[in-house]
mmCIF file of C-alpha atoms in Angstrom:
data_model
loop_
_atom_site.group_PDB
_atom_site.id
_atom_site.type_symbol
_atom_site.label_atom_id
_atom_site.label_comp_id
_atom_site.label_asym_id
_atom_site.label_seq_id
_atom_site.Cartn_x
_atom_site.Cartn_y
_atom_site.Cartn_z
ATOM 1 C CA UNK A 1 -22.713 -59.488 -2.219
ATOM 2 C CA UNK A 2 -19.315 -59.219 -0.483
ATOM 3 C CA UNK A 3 -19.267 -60.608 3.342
ATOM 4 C CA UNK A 4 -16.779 -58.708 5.835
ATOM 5 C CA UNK A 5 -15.319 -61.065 8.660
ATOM 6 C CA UNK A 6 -12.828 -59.197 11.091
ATOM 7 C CA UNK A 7 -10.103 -61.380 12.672
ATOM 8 C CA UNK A 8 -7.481 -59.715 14.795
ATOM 9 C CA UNK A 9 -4.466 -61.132 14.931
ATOM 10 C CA UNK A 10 -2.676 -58.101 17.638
ATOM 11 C CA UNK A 11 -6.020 -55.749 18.976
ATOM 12 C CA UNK A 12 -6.262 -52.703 17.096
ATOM 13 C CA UNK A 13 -2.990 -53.417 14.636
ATOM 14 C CA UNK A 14 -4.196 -55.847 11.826
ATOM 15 C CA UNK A 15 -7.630 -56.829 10.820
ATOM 16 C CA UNK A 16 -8.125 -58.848 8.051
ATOM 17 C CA UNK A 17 -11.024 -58.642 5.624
ATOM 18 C CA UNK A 18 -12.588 -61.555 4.022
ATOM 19 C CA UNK A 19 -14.989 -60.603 0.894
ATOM 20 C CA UNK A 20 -17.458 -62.701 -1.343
ATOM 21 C CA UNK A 21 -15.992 -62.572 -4.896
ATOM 22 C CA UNK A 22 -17.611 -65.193 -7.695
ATOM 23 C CA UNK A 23 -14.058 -66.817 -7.686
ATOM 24 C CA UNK A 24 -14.099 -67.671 -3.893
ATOM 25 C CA UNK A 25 -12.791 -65.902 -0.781
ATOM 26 C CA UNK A 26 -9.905 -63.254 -0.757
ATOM 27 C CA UNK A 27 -8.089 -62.217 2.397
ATOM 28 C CA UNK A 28 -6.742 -58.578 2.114
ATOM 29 C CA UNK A 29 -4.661 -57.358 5.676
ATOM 30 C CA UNK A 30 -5.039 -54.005 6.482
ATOM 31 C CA UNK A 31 -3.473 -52.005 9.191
ATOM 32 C CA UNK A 32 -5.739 -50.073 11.466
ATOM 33 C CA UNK A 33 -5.138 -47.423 14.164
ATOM 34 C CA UNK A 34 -4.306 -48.944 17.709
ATOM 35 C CA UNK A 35 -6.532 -46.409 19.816
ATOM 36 C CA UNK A 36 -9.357 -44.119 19.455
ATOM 37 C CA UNK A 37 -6.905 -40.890 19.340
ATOM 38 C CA UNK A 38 -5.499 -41.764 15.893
ATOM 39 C CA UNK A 39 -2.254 -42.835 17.320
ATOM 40 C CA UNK A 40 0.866 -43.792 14.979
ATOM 41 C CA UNK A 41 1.798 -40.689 14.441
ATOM 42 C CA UNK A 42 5.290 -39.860 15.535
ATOM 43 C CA UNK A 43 6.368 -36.861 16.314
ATOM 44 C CA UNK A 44 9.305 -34.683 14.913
ATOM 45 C CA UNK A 45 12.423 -34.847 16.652
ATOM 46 C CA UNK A 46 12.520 -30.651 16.633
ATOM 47 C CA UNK A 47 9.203 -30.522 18.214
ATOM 48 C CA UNK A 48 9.797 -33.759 20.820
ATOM 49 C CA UNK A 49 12.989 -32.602 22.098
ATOM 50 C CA UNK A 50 11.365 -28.521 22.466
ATOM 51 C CA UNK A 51 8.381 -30.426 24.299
ATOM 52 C CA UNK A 52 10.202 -33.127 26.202
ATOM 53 C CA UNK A 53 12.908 -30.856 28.355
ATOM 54 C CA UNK A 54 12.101 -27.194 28.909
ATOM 55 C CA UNK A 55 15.312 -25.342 28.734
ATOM 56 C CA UNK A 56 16.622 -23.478 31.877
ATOM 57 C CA UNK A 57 16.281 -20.373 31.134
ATOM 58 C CA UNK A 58 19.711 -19.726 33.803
ATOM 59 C CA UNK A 59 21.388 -22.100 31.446
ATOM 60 C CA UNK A 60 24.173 -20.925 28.465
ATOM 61 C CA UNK A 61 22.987 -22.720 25.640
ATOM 62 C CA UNK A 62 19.027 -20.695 26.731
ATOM 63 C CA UNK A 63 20.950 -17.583 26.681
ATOM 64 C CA UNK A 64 22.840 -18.112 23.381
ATOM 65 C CA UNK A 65 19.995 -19.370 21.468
ATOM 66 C CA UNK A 66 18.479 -16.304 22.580
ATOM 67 C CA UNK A 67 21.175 -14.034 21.448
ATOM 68 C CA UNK A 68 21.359 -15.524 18.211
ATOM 69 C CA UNK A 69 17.694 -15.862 17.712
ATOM 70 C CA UNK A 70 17.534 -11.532 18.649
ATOM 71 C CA UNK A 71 19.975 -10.781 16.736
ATOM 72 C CA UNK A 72 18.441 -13.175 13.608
ATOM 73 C CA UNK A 73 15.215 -10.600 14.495
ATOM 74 C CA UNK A 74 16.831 -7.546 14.266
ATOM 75 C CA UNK A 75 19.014 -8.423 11.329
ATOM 76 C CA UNK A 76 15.262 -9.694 9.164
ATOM 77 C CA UNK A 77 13.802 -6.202 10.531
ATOM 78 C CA UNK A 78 16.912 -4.024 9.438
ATOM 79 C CA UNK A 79 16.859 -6.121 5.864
ATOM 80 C CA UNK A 80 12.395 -5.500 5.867
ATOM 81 C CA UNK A 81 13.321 -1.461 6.597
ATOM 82 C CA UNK A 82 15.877 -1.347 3.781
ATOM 83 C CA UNK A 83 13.680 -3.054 1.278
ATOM 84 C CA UNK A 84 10.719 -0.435 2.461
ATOM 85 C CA UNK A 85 12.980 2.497 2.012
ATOM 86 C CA UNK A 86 14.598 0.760 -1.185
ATOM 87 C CA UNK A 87 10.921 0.991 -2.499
ATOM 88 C CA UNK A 88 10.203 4.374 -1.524
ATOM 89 C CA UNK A 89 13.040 5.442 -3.455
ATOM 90 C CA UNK A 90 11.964 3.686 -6.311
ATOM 91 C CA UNK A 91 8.400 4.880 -6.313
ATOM 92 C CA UNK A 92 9.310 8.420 -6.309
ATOM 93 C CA UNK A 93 12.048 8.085 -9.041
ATOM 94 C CA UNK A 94 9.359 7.112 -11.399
ATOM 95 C CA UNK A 95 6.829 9.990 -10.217
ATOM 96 C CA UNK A 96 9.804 12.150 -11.058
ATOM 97 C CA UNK A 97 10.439 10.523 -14.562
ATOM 98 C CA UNK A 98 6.327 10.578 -15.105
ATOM 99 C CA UNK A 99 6.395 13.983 -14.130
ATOM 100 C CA UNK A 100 9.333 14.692 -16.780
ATOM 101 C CA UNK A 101 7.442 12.565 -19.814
ATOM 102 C CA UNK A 102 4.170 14.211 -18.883
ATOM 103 C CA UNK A 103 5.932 17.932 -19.094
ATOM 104 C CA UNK A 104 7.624 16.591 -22.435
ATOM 105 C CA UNK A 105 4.210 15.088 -24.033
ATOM 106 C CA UNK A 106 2.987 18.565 -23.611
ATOM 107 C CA UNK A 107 6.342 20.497 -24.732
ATOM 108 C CA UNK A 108 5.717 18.024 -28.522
ATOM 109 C CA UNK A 109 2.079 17.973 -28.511
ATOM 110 C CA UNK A 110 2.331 21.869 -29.012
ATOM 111 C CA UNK A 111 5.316 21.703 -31.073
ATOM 112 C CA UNK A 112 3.081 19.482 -33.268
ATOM 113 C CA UNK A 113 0.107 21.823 -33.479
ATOM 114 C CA UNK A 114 2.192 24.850 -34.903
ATOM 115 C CA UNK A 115 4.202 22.709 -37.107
ATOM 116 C CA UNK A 116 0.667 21.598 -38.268
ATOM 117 C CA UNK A 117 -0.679 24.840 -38.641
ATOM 118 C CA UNK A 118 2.421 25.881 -40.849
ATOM 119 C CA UNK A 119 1.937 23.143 -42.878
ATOM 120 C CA UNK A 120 -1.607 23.920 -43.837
ATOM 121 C CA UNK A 121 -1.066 27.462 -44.290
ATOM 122 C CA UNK A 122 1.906 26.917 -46.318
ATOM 123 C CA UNK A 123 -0.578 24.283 -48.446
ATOM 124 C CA UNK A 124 -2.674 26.706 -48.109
ATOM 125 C CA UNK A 125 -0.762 29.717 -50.292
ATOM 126 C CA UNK A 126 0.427 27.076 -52.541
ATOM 127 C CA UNK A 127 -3.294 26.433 -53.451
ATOM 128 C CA UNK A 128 -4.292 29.943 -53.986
ATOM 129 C CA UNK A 129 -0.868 30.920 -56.001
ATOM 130 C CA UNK A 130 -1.653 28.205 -58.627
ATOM 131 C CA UNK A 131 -4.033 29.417 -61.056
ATOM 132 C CA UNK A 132 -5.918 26.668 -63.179
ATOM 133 C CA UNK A 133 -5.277 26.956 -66.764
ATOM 134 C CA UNK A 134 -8.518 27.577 -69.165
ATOM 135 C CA UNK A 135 -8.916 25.708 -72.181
ATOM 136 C CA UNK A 136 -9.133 28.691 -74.311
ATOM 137 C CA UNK A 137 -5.911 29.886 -74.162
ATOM 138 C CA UNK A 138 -3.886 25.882 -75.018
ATOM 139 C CA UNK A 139 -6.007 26.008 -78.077
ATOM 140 C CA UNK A 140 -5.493 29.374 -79.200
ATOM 141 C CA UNK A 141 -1.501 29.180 -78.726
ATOM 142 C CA UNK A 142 -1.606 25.933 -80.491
ATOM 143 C CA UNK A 143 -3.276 27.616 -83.461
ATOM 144 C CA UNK A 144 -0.876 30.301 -83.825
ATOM 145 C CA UNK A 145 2.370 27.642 -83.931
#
């Protein structure tokens, strides 16, 4: 239903597509790659300058960017071994302060038990010194008032 005509107006830059519609024809211009390798891409100016002149490696400016970029190195290493030891010190803090709670969980837990057990004994006694009251004697001291 739609017809495609290609008309190139500069090879491999503009083609032009002509489709079939009920209305009539409609001309839509599209740009297109100029060669088989995807081209019109442009490259970074970081990457084309690295690419396009390959430093002297006699040269100053090599030799500085080389300093800075060893020390940059060492300086990310030295901040990676502080944060690892940093960590390490952390970690065994808390084992300590686990190791503490743990010792303390135990200390209550058996403060608990005996407090326990002195509760029900003392319930206990209580229990055994109350006597329950028979009905017998009420109604015979009631009598006699």
């Amino acid at each position: 239903m739609s017809k495609i005509a290609q008309q190139n107006s500069t090879p491999g830059i503009s083609v032009i597509h002509t489709q079939a519609h009920a209305g009539g024809l409609q001309q839509v211009p599209q740009l297109v790659p100029a060669g088989p390798g995807g081209g019109g891409k442009a490259v970074p100016p970081s990457k084309q300058s690295k690419k396009s002149s390959p430093m002297d490696r006699n040269s100053d400016e090599y030799r500085q960017r080389r300093e800075r970029n060893n020390m940059a190195v060492k300086k990310s290493r030295l901040k990676s071994k502080q944060k690892a030891q940093d960590t390490l010190q952390r970690v065994n803090q808390l084992k300590e302060e686990n190791e503490r709670l743990e010792a303390k969980i135990k200390l209550l837990t058996k403060e608990l038990s005996v407090l326990k057990d002195l509760f029900l004994e003392h319930a206990h006694n209580l229990a055994d010194n109350v006597q329950p009251t028979s009905t017998e004697n009420t109604t015979s001291d009631n009598a006699g008032q």
